[in-house]
Amino acid sequence: MKRICFQTNLNSPLGIQAVKESLGQLGITRFSIDFLTQSLEVFSEWIAPERIIEALKRTGVTCKLRHIKTPSLAD
């Protein structure tokens, strides 16, 4: 499963339900938000980062792709 990391403007739990619903519409059920560093990690096999950015933009969340980590066989 790929880990896709974004920098966001999320700095509090306000609006987290909208984020959860937007990601859920894309079939994403595993994600992590760090409000201190304003980072979002999404775990998915197939979703394009651009689709995540567009879905979150509709909820008022701005995000920028930081990196994508694909696990190796050694992980």
mmCIF file of C-alpha atoms in Angstrom:
data_model
loop_
_atom_site.group_PDB
_atom_site.id
_atom_site.type_symbol
_atom_site.label_atom_id
_atom_site.label_comp_id
_atom_site.label_asym_id
_atom_site.label_seq_id
_atom_site.Cartn_x
_atom_site.Cartn_y
_atom_site.Cartn_z
ATOM 1 C CA MET A 1 0.000 0.000 0.000
ATOM 2 C CA LYS A 2 1.360 3.425 -0.955
ATOM 3 C CA ARG A 3 1.677 6.221 1.607
ATOM 4 C CA ILE A 4 0.938 9.567 -0.023
ATOM 5 C CA CYS A 5 1.989 12.579 2.060
ATOM 6 C CA PHE A 6 0.660 16.120 1.741
ATOM 7 C CA GLN A 7 1.274 19.485 3.385
ATOM 8 C CA THR A 8 -2.111 21.031 4.267
ATOM 9 C CA ASN A 9 -3.712 24.030 5.907
ATOM 10 C CA LEU A 10 -5.345 21.782 8.561
ATOM 11 C CA ASN A 11 -4.435 23.091 12.013
ATOM 12 C CA SER A 12 -7.380 21.879 14.120
ATOM 13 C CA PRO A 13 -9.985 19.088 14.143
ATOM 14 C CA LEU A 14 -12.641 21.483 12.827
ATOM 15 C CA GLY A 15 -13.810 20.142 9.489
ATOM 16 C CA ILE A 16 -12.320 16.689 9.980
ATOM 17 C CA GLN A 17 -15.674 15.063 9.174
ATOM 18 C CA ALA A 18 -15.736 16.781 5.770
ATOM 19 C CA VAL A 19 -12.206 15.540 5.093
ATOM 20 C CA LYS A 20 -13.177 11.998 6.112
ATOM 21 C CA GLU A 21 -16.237 12.085 3.846
ATOM 22 C CA SER A 22 -14.279 13.473 0.878
ATOM 23 C CA LEU A 23 -11.598 10.828 1.194
ATOM 24 C CA GLY A 24 -14.270 8.163 1.718
ATOM 25 C CA GLN A 25 -15.905 9.095 -1.585
ATOM 26 C CA LEU A 26 -12.592 8.224 -3.222
ATOM 27 C CA GLY A 27 -12.533 4.862 -1.454
ATOM 28 C CA ILE A 28 -9.881 5.935 1.050
ATOM 29 C CA THR A 29 -10.471 4.638 4.558
ATOM 30 C CA ARG A 30 -6.957 4.916 6.016
ATOM 31 C CA PHE A 31 -5.448 8.330 6.613
ATOM 32 C CA SER A 32 -3.616 10.238 9.298
ATOM 33 C CA ILE A 33 -3.570 13.969 10.086
ATOM 34 C CA ASP A 34 -0.965 15.746 12.194
ATOM 35 C CA PHE A 35 -2.371 19.153 13.131
ATOM 36 C CA LEU A 36 0.917 20.344 14.602
ATOM 37 C CA THR A 37 2.871 19.891 11.372
ATOM 38 C CA GLN A 38 -0.238 20.278 9.189
ATOM 39 C CA SER A 39 0.528 17.050 7.360
ATOM 40 C CA LEU A 40 -1.843 14.480 5.919
ATOM 41 C CA GLU A 41 -0.881 10.888 5.098
ATOM 42 C CA VAL A 42 -3.187 8.834 2.926
ATOM 43 C CA PHE A 43 -2.816 5.090 2.450
ATOM 44 C CA SER A 44 -4.003 3.779 -0.903
ATOM 45 C CA GLU A 45 -3.027 1.401 -3.679
ATOM 46 C CA TRP A 46 -4.479 3.105 -6.689
ATOM 47 C CA ILE A 47 -5.651 6.697 -6.136
ATOM 48 C CA ALA A 48 -3.872 9.546 -7.930
ATOM 49 C CA PRO A 49 -2.670 12.383 -5.654
ATOM 50 C CA GLU A 50 -4.356 14.909 -7.951
ATOM 51 C CA ARG A 51 -7.760 13.376 -7.190
ATOM 52 C CA ILE A 52 -7.131 13.717 -3.454
ATOM 53 C CA ILE A 53 -6.069 17.354 -3.846
ATOM 54 C CA GLU A 54 -9.209 18.142 -5.888
ATOM 55 C CA ALA A 55 -11.540 16.377 -3.433
ATOM 56 C CA LEU A 56 -10.075 18.225 -0.449
ATOM 57 C CA LYS A 57 -10.119 21.539 -2.296
ATOM 58 C CA ARG A 58 -13.913 21.231 -2.479
ATOM 59 C CA THR A 59 -14.007 21.085 1.354
ATOM 60 C CA GLY A 60 -11.800 24.177 1.714
ATOM 61 C CA VAL A 61 -8.604 22.269 2.497
ATOM 62 C CA THR A 62 -5.559 23.227 0.504
ATOM 63 C CA CYS A 63 -2.831 20.656 0.172
ATOM 64 C CA LYS A 64 0.399 20.137 -1.679
ATOM 65 C CA LEU A 65 1.987 16.792 -2.460
ATOM 66 C CA ARG A 66 5.132 16.203 -0.391
ATOM 67 C CA HIS A 67 6.080 12.655 -1.372
ATOM 68 C CA ILE A 68 4.851 9.169 -2.162
ATOM 69 C CA LYS A 69 6.377 6.154 -0.470
ATOM 70 C CA THR A 70 5.848 2.753 -1.991
ATOM 71 C CA PRO A 71 6.872 -0.033 0.370
ATOM 72 C CA SER A 72 9.628 -2.324 -0.784
ATOM 73 C CA LEU A 73 9.692 -6.045 -0.218
ATOM 74 C CA ALA A 74 12.057 -5.425 2.700
ATOM 75 C CA ASP A 75 9.454 -3.277 4.551
#
